[in-house]
Each structure stands twice: as C-alpha cells, then as structure tokens.
PDB file of C-alpha atoms and ligand atoms in Angstrom:
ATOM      1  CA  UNK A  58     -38.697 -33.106 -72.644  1.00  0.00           C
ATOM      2  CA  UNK A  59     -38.818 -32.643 -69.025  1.00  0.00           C
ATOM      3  CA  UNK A  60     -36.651 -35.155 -66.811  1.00  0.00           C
ATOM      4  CA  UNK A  61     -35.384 -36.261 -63.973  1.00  0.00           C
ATOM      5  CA  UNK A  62     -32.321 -38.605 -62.904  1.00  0.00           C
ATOM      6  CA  UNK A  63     -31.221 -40.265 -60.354  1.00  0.00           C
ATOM      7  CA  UNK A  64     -32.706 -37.692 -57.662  1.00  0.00           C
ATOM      8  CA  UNK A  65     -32.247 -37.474 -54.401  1.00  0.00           C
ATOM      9  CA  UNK A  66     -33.935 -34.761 -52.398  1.00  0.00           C
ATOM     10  CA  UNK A  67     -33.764 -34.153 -48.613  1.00  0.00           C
ATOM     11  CA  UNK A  68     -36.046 -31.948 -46.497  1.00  0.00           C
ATOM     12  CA  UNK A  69     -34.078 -29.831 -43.204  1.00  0.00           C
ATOM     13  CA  UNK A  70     -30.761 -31.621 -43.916  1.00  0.00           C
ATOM     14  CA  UNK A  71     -32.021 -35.197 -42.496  1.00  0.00           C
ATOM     15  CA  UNK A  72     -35.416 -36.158 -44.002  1.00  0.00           C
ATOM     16  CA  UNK A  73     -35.021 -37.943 -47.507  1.00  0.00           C
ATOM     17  CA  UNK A  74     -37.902 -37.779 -49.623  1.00  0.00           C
ATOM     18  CA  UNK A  75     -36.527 -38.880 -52.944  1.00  0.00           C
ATOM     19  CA  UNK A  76     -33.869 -41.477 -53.026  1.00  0.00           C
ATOM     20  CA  UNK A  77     -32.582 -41.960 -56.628  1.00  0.00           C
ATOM     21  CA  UNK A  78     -36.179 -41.058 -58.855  1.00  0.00           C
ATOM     22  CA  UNK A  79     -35.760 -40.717 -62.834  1.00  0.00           C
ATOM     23  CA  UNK A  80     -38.478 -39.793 -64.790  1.00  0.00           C
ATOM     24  CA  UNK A  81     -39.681 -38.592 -67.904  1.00  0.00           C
ATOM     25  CA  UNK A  82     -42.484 -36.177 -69.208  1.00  0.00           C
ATOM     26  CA  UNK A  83     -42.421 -35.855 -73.340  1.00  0.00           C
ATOM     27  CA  UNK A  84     -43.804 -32.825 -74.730  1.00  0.00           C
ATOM     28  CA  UNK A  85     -47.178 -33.158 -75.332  1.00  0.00           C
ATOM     29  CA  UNK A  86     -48.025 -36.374 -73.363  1.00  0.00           C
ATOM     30  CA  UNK A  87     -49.895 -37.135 -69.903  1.00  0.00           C
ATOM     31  CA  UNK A  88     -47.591 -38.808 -67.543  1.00  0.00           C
ATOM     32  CA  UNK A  89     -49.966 -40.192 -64.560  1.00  0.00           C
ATOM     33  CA  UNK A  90     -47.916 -40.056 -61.009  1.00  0.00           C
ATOM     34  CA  UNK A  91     -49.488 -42.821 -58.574  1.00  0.00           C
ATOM     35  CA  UNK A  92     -48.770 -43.811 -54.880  1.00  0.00           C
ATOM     36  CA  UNK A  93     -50.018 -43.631 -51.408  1.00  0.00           C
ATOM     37  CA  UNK A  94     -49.572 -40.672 -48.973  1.00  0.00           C
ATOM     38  CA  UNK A  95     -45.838 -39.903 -48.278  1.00  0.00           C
ATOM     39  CA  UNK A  96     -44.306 -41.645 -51.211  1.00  0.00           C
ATOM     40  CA  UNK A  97     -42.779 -38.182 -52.437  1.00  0.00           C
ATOM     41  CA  UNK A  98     -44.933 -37.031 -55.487  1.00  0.00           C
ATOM     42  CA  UNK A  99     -45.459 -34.104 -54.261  1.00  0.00           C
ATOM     43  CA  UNK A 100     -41.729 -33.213 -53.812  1.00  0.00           C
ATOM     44  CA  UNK A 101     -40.919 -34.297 -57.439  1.00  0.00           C
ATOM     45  CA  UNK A 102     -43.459 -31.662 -57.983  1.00  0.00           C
ATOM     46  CA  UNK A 103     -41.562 -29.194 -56.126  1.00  0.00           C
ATOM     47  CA  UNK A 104     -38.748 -29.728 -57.654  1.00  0.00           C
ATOM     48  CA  UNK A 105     -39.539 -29.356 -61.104  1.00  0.00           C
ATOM     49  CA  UNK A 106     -40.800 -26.039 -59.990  1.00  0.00           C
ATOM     50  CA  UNK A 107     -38.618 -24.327 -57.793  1.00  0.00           C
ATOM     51  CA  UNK A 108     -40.698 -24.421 -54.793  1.00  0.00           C
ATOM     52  CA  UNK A 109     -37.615 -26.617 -52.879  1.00  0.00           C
ATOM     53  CA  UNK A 110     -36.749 -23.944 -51.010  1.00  0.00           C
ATOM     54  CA  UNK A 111     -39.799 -22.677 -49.967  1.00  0.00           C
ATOM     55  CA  UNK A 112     -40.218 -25.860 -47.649  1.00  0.00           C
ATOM     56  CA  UNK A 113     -36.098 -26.214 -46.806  1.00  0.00           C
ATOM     57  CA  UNK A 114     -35.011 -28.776 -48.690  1.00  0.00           C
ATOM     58  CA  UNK A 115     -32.485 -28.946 -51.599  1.00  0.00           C
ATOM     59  CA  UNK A 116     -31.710 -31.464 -54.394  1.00  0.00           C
ATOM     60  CA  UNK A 117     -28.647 -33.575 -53.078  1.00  0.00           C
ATOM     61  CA  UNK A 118     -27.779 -35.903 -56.179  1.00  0.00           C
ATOM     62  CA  UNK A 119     -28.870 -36.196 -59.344  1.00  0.00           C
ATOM     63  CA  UNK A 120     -30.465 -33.787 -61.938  1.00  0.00           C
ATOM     64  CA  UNK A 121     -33.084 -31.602 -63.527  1.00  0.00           C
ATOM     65  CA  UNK A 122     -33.638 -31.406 -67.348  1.00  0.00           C
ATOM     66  CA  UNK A 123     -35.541 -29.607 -69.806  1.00  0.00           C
ATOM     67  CA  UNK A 124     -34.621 -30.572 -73.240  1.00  0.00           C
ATOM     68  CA  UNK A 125     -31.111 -31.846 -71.860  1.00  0.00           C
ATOM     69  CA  UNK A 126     -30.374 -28.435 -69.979  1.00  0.00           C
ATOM     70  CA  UNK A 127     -30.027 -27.931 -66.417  1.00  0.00           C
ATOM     71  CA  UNK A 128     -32.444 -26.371 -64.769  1.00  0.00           C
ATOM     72  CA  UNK A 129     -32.227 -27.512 -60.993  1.00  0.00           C
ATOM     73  CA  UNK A 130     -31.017 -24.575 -59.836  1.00  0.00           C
ATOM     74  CA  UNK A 131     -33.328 -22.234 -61.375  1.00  0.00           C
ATOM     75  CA  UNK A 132     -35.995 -19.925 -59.883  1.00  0.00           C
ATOM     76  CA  UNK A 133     -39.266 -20.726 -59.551  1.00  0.00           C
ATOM     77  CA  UNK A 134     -40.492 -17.597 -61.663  1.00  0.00           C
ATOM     78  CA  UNK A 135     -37.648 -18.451 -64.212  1.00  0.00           C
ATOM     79  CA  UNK A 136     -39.435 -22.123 -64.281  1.00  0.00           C
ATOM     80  CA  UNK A 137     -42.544 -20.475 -65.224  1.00  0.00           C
ATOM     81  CA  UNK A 138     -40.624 -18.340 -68.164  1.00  0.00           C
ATOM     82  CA  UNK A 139     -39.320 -21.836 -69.437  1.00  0.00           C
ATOM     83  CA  UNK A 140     -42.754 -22.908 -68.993  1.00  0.00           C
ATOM     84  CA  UNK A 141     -42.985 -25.200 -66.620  1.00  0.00           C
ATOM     85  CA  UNK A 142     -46.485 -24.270 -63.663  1.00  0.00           C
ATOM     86  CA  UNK A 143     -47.459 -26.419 -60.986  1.00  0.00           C
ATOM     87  CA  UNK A 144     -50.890 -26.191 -59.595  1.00  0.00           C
ATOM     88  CA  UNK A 145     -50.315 -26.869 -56.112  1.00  0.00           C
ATOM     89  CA  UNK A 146     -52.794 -29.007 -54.160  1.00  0.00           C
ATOM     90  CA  UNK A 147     -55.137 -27.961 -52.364  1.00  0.00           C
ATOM     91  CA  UNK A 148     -56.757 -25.742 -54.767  1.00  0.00           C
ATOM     92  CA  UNK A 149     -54.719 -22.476 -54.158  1.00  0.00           C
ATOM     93  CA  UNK A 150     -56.875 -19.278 -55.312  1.00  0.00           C
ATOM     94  CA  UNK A 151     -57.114 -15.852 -54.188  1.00  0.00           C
ATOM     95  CA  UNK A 152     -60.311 -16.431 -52.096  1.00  0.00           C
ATOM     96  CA  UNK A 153     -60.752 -12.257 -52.003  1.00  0.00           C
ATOM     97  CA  UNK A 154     -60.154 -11.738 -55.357  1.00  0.00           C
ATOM     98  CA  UNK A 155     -62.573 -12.095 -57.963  1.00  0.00           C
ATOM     99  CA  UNK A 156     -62.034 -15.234 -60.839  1.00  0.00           C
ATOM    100  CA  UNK A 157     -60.866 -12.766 -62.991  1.00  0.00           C
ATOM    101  CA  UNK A 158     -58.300 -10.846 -61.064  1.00  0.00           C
ATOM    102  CA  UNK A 159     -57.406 -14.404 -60.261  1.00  0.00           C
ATOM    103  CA  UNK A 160     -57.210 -15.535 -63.771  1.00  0.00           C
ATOM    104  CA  UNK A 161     -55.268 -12.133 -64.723  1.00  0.00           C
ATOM    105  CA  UNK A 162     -52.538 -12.719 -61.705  1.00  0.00           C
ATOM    106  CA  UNK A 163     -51.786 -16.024 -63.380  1.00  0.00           C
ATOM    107  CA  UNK A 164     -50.425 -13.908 -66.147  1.00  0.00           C
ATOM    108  CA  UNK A 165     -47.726 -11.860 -64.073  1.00  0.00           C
ATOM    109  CA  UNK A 166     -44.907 -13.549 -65.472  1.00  0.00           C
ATOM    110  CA  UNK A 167     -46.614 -13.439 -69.320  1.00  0.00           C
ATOM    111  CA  UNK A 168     -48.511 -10.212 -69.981  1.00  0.00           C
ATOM    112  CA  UNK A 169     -48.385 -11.688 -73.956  1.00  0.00           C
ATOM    113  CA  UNK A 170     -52.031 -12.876 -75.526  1.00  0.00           C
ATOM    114  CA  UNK A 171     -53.787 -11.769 -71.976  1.00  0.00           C
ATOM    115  CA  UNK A 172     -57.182 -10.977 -73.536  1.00  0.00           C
ATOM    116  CA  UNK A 173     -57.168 -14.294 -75.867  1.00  0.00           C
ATOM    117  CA  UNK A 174     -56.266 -16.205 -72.889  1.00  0.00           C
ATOM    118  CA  UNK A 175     -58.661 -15.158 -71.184  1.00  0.00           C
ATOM    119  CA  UNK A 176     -61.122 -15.949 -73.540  1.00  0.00           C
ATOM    120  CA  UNK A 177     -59.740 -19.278 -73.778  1.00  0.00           C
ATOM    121  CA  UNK A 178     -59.487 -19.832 -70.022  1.00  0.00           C
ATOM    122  CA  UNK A 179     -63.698 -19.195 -69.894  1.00  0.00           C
ATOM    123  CA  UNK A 180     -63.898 -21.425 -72.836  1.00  0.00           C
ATOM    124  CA  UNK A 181     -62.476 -24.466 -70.982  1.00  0.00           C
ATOM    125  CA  UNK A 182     -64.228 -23.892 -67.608  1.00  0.00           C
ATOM    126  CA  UNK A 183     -67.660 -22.120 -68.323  1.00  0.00           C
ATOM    127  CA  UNK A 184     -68.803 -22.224 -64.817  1.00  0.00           C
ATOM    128  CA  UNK A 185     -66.252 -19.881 -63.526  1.00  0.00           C
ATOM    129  CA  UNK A 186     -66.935 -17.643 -66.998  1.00  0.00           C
ATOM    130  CA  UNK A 187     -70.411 -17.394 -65.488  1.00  0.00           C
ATOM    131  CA  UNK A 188     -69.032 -15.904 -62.060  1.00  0.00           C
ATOM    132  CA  UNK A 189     -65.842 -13.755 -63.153  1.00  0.00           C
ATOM    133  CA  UNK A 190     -67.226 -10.737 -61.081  1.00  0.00           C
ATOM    134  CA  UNK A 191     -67.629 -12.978 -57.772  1.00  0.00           C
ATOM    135  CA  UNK A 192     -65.062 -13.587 -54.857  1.00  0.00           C
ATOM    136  CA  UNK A 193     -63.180 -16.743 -55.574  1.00  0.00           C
ATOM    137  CA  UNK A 194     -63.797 -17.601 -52.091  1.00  0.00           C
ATOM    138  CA  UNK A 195     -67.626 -18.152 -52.551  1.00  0.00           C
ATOM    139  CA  UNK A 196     -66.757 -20.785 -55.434  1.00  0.00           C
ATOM    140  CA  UNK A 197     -67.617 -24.569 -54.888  1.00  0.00           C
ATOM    141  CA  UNK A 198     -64.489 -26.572 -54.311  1.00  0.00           C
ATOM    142  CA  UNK A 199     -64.549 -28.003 -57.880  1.00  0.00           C
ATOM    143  CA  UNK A 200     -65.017 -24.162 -58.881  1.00  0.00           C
ATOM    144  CA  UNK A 201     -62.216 -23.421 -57.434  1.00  0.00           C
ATOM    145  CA  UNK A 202     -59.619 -26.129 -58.049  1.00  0.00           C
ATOM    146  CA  UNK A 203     -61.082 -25.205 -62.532  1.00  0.00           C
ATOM    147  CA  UNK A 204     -60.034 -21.774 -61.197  1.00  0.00           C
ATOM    148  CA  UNK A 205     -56.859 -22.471 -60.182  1.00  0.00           C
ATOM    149  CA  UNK A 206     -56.173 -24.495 -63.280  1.00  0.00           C
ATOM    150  CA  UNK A 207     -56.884 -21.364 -65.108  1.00  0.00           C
ATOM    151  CA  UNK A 208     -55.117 -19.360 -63.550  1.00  0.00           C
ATOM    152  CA  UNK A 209     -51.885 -22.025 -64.504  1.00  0.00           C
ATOM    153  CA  UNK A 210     -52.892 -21.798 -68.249  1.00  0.00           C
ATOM    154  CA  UNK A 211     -52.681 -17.890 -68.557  1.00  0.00           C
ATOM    155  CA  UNK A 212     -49.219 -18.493 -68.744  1.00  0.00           C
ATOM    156  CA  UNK A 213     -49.142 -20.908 -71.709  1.00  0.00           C
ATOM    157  CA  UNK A 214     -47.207 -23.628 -70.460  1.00  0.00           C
ATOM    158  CA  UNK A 215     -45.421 -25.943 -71.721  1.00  0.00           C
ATOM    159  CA  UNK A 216     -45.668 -28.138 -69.311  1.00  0.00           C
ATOM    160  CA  UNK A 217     -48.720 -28.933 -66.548  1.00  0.00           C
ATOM    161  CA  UNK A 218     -47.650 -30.081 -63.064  1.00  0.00           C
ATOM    162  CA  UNK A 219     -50.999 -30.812 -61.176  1.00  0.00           C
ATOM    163  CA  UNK A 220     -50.631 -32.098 -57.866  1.00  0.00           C
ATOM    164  CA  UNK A 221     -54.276 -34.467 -56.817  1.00  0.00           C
ATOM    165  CA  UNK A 222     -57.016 -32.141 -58.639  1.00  0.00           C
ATOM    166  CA  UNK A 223     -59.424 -34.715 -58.268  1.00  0.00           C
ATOM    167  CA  UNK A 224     -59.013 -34.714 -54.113  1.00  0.00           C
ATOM    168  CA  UNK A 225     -62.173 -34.335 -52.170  1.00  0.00           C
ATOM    169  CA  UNK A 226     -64.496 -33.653 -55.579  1.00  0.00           C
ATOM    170  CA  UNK A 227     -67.748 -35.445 -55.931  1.00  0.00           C
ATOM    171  CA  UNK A 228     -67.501 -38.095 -58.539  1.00  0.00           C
ATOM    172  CA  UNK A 229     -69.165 -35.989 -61.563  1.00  0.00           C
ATOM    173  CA  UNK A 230     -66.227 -33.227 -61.192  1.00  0.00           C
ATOM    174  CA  UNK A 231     -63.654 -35.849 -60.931  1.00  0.00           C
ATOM    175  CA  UNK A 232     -65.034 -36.375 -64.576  1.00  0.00           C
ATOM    176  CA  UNK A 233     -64.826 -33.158 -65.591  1.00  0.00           C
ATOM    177  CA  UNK A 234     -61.837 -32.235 -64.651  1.00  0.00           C
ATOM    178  CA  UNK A 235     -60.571 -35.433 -66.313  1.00  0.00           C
ATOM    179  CA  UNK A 236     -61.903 -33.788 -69.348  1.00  0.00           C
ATOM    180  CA  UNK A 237     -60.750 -31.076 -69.111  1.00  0.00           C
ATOM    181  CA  UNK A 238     -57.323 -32.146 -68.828  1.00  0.00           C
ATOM    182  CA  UNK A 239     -57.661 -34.078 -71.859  1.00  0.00           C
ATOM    183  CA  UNK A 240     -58.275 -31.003 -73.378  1.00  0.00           C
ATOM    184  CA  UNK A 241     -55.395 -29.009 -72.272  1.00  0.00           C
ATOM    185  CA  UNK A 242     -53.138 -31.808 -73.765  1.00  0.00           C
ATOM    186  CA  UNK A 243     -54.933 -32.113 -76.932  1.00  0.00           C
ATOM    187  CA  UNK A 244     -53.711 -28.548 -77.476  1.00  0.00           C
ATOM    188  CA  UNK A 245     -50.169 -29.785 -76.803  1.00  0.00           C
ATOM    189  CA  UNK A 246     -49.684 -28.903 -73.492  1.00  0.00           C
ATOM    190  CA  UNK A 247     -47.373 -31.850 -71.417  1.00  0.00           C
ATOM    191  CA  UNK A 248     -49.292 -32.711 -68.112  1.00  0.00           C
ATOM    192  CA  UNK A 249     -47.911 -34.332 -65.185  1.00  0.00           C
ATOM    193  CA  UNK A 250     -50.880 -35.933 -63.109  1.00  0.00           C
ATOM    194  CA  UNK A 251     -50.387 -36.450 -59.329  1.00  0.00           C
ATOM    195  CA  UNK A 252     -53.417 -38.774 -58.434  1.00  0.00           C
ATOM    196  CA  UNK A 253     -54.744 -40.636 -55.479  1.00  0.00           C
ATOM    197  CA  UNK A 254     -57.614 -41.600 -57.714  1.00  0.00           C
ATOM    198  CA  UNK A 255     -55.316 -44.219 -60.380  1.00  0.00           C
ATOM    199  CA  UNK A 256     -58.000 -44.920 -62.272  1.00  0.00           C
ATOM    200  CA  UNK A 257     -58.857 -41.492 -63.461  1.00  0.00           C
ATOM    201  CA  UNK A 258     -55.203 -40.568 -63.758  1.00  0.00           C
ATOM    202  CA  UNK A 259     -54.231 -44.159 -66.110  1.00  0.00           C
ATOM    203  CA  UNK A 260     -57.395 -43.627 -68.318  1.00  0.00           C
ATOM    204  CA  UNK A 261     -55.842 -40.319 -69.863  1.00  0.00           C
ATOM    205  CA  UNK A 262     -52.534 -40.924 -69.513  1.00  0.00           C
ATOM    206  CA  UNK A 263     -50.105 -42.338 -71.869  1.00  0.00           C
ATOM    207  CA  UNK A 264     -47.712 -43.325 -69.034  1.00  0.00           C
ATOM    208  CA  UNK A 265     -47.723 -44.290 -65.201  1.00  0.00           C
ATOM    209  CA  UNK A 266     -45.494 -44.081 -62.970  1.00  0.00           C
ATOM    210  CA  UNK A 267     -45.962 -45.326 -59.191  1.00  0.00           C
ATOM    211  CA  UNK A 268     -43.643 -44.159 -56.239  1.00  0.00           C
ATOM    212  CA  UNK A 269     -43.324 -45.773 -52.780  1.00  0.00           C
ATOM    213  CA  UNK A 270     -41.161 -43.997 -50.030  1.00  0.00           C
ATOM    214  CA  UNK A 271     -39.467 -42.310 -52.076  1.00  0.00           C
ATOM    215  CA  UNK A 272     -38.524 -44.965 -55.024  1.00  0.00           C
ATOM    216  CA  UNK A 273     -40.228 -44.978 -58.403  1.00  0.00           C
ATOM    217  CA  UNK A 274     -41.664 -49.056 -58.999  1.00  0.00           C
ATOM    218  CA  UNK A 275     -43.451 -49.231 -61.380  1.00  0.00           C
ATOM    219  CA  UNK A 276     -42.903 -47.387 -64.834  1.00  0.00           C
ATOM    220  CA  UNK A 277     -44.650 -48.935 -67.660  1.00  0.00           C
ATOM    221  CA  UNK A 278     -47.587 -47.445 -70.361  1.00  0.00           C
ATOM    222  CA  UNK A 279     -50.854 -46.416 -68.347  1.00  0.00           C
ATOM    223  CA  UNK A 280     -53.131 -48.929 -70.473  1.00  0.00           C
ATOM    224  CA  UNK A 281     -50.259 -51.525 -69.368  1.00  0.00           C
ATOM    225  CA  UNK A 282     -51.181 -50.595 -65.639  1.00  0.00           C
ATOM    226  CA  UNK A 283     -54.638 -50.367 -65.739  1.00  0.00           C
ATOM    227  CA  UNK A 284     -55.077 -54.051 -67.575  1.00  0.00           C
ATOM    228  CA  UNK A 285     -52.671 -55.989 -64.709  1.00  0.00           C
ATOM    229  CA  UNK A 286     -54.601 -57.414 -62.062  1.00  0.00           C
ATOM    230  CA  UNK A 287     -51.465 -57.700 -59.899  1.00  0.00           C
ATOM    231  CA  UNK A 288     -50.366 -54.206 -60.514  1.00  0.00           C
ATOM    232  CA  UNK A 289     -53.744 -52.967 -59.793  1.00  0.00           C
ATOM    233  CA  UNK A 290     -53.988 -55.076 -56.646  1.00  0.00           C
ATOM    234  CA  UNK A 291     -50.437 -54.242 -55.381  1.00  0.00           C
ATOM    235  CA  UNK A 292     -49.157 -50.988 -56.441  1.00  0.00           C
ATOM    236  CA  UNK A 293     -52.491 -49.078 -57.162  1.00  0.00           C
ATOM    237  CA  UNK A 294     -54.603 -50.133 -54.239  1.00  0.00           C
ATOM    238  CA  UNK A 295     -57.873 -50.763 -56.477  1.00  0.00           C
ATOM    239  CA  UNK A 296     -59.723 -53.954 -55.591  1.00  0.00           C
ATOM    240  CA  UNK A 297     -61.573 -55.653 -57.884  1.00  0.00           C
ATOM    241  CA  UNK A 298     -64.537 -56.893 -56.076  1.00  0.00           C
ATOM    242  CA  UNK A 299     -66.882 -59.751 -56.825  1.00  0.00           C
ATOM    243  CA  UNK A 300     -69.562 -57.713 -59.052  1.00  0.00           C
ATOM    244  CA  UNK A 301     -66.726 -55.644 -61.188  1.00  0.00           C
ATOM    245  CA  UNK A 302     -66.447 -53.046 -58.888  1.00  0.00           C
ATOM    246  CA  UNK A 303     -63.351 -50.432 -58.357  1.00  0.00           C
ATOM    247  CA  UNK A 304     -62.496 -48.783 -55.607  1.00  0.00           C
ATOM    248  CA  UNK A 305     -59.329 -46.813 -54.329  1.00  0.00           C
ATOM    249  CA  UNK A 306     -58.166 -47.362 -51.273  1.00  0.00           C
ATOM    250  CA  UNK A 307     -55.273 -44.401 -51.427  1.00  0.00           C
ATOM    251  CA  UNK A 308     -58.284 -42.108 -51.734  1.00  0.00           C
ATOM    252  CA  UNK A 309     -59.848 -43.738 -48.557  1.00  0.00           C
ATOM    253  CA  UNK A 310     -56.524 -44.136 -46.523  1.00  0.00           C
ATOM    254  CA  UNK A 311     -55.612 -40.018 -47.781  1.00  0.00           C
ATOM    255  CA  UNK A 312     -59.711 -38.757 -46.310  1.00  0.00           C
ATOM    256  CA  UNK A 313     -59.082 -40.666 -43.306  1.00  0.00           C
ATOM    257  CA  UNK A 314     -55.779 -38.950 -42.844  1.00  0.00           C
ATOM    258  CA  UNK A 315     -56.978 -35.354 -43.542  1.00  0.00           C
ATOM    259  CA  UNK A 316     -59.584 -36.046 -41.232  1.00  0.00           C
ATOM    260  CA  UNK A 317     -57.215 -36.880 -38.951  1.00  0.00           C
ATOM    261  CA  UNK A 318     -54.852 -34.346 -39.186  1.00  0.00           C
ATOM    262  CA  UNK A 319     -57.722 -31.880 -39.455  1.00  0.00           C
ATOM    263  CA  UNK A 320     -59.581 -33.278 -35.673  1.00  0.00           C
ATOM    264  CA  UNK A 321     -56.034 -32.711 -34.060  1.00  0.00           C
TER     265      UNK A 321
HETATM  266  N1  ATP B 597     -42.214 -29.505 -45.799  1.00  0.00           N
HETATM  267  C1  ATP B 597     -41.734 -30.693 -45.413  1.00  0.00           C
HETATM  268  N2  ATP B 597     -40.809 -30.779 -44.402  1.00  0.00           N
HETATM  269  C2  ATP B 597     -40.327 -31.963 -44.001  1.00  0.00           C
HETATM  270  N3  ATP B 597     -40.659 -33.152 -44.557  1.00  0.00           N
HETATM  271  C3  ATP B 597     -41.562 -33.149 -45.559  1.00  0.00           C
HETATM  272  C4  ATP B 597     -42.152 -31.920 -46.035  1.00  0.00           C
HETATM  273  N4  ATP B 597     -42.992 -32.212 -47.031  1.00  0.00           N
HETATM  274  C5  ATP B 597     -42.953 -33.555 -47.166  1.00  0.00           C
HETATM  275  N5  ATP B 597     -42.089 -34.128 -46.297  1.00  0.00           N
HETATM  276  C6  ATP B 597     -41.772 -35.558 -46.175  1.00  0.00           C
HETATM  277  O1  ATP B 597     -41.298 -36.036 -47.433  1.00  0.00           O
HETATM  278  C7  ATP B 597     -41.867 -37.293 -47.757  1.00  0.00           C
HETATM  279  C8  ATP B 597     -42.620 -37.212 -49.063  1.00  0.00           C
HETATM  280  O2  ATP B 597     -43.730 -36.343 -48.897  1.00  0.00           O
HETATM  281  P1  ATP B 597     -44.624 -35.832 -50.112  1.00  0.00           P
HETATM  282  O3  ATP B 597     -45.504 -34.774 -49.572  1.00  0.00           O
HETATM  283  O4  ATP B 597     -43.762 -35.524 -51.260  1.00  0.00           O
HETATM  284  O5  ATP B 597     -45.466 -37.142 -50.442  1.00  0.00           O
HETATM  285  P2  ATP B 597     -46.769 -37.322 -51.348  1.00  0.00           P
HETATM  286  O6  ATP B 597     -46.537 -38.529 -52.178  1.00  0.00           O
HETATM  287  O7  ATP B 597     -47.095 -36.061 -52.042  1.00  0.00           O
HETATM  288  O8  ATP B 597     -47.881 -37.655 -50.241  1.00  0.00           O
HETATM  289  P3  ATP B 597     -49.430 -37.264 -50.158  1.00  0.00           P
HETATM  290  O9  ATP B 597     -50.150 -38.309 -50.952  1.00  0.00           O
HETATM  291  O10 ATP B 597     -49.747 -37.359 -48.702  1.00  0.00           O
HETATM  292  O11 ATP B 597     -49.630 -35.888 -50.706  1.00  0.00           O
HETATM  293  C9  ATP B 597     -42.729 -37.669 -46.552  1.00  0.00           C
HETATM  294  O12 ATP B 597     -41.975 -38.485 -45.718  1.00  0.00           O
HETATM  295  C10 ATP B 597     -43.033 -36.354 -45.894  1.00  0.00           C
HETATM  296  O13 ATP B 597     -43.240 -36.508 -44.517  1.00  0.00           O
HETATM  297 MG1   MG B 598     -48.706 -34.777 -52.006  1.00  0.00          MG
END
C-alpha cells in the first residue's frame, strides 16, 4: 500500500500546500482525488513521485510509505523502480518524437518485457497503434493524453498517479479514458485519480477523497460520495438541477482560469 501521514509540504520555504494530509492507495484499487483549483492535489502527486524538488519545495512533517517503508526521500527514478509513475497534467509527450519512440522512452528505467508491452500498450489505446510512425505532436489532445498514459504503463507500475486526464477532452474521450482506466486496474494496477470532473472520477473509484487548501475533508467510499446530495452540493461542486441534470462547476471555474491565465 501506498500512504501518506500527517503531511505537510511547503513550496520556497513560505508557501504551504499541504498542511497535515493522510491518505491511502491499496494495491489494486482506484482512489478518486477531488477538489477545486489550488487545494494541493497536485502536490500530493508530486510527492509520491519525487518531483518535490523539481518545483522547490520539500516535505516538512509527516511521511511517505510504500508497504510501511519510507520512501520520502527517494529519487524520482528510484520511485519509478519501486513502481510508482505519475502522468503529469497537461498531457506531457514528446511532440517530435514519434508514439513509438514515445512509448519506448517510457521504458528507460525498465528495458524488461519491452516488445510485449508494447503490444499491450497498442492493445489498450488502438488509435495511437494506428499512428506509431507519426509525430506525437500532430496527435489530437485525447491522442495524446492515451499516449502519455502509455508511455506510464511501459514501466509496469504498480501504482498509477494521473493528475486531471479528463481536462479539456470532449465528453466521448472523457469516456474513454474512463475506460480505459478501468482497464488498467482490472489488471491490478493501483490508480490514483486527480479529477476536476467528480463524477467520472467516483463512478470507477472505490474511494474518494476531497481536499480544500490544503486539508483532506472528506474521505469516505466513492459510491458513498456520489449518493449524498449534500456532499455533492458542497464538497464536489455538482448541482443537481431541476430536470436531473449534472454539471461540474470545478471544471467550469478551472477553463475559466486557464483562459485566464492563458489571455495574460
Ligand atoms: N511550483 C509552485 N511554486 C509555488 N507554489 C506552488 C507551486 N505549485 C503549486 N503551488 C501552490 O500550492 C498550492 C496547491 O497547488 P496545487 O497545484 O497542488 O493544487 P491543485 O489542487 O493541483 O490545483 P489545480 O486544480 O489548479 O491543478 C496552491 O496554493 C499553489 O499556488
Ligand atoms: Mg493540479
């Protein structure tokens, strides 16, 4: 099992991101990680794989687990040996490579099974199996966030750390890469789901967990989550409108802000 107590994480010295988050992802399960733009899902993220000090900022309390063992201090390349990968967001690929180089760079730290994983990797996302010879830079967005997901599984991990997949895809690959996530965990693979979109993320999960500045607040089963009107109101932003309707407001409040940041 992969866990976290009683962290505390702070970014150049001052900023505190995490202030005192436990959580738990059991082998084999999908843990769904909910809440709105700053809350620090992301960072929990980052910690679990290394990539702390890539953005300055260091665990100041608390600890790191996998299977009881500390492993907060380790390197994010050692992570990836334990098996722990993290698909950053954003849909990360080498846009002048081709999918397969892509694919076969995912691999670097576990040259083992290449060929089979391969195989496999095509298997789970035939679209990109149909374009291994192109630039990853010409694929569709949705292409290229299966891509980088492939590219995560040619190391076999253990463990899945996917940080908003669904961001910015049009509603039919939002599906699809729900499924397809389903699918890496029926093969036993632990996932840890960052999501805007909470109803996507609860309806595979077995567990949710929602964060706010910093602070886990919720931590109950996903089905739990999904069936409270108060929880859905309040902690998930989905409205339940007169005709049965869902929609996410962290998804709208998160395109505004890209938007934003994006005009400036
Ligand atoms: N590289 C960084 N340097 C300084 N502060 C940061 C950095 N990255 C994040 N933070 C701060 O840490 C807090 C948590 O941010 P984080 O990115 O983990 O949130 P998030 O839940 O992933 O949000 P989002 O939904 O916008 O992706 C925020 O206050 C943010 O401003
Ligand atoms: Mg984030």
């Amino acid at each position: 099992m992969l866990s976290v107590r009683n962290l505390e994480v702070v970014y150049n010295d001052v900023i505190l991101a995490l202030r005192g988050v436990s959580l738990d992802v059991p082998d084999g399960k999908i843990v769904a990680l909910l809440g709105a733009n700053g809350a620090g899902k992301s960072t929990l993220l980052r910690t679990l794989s290394g990539l702390l000090d890539v953005h300055d900022a260091e665990i100041r309390k608390g600890a790191v687990t996998l299977d009881g063992n500390d492993i907060g201090h380790l390197s994010p390349s050692k992570l990836v040996k334990r098996g722990i990968k993290h698909v950053l967001e954003g849909r990360r690929v080498f846009k002048e490579l081709t999918v397969e180089e892509n694919l076969r760079s995912g691999a670097h730290t576990h040259r083992k099974n290449m060929g089979a994983n391969l195989d496999k990797a095509y298997g789970l996302f035939p679209r990109i199996a149909d374009r291994r010879g192109q630039m990853a830079g010409l694929l569709s967005g949705g292409e290229q966030q299966m891509l980088a997901m492939g590219r995560a599984l040619m190391s076999e991990p253990r463990y899945l750390l996917l940080d908003e997949p669904s961001l910015g895809l049009a509603p039919k690959v939002v599906e699809q890469i729900r499924d397809i996530v389903v699918q890496i965990n029926s093969e036993g693979t632990g996932v840890l789901l960052v999501e805007q979109n909470a109803t996507m993320a609860l309806s595979v999960a077995d567990h949710g967990y929602v964060m706010e500045t910093g602070r886990v607040v919720m931590d109950r089963p996903a089905a739990e989550l999904l069936a409270d009107d108060d929880v859905r109101e309040f902690y998930l932003g989905l409205h339940t409108g007169d005709d049965g309707d869902t929609r996410s407001s962290y998804r709208d409040v998160k395109h505004y802000k890209r938007r934003k940041r994006w005009a400036s």
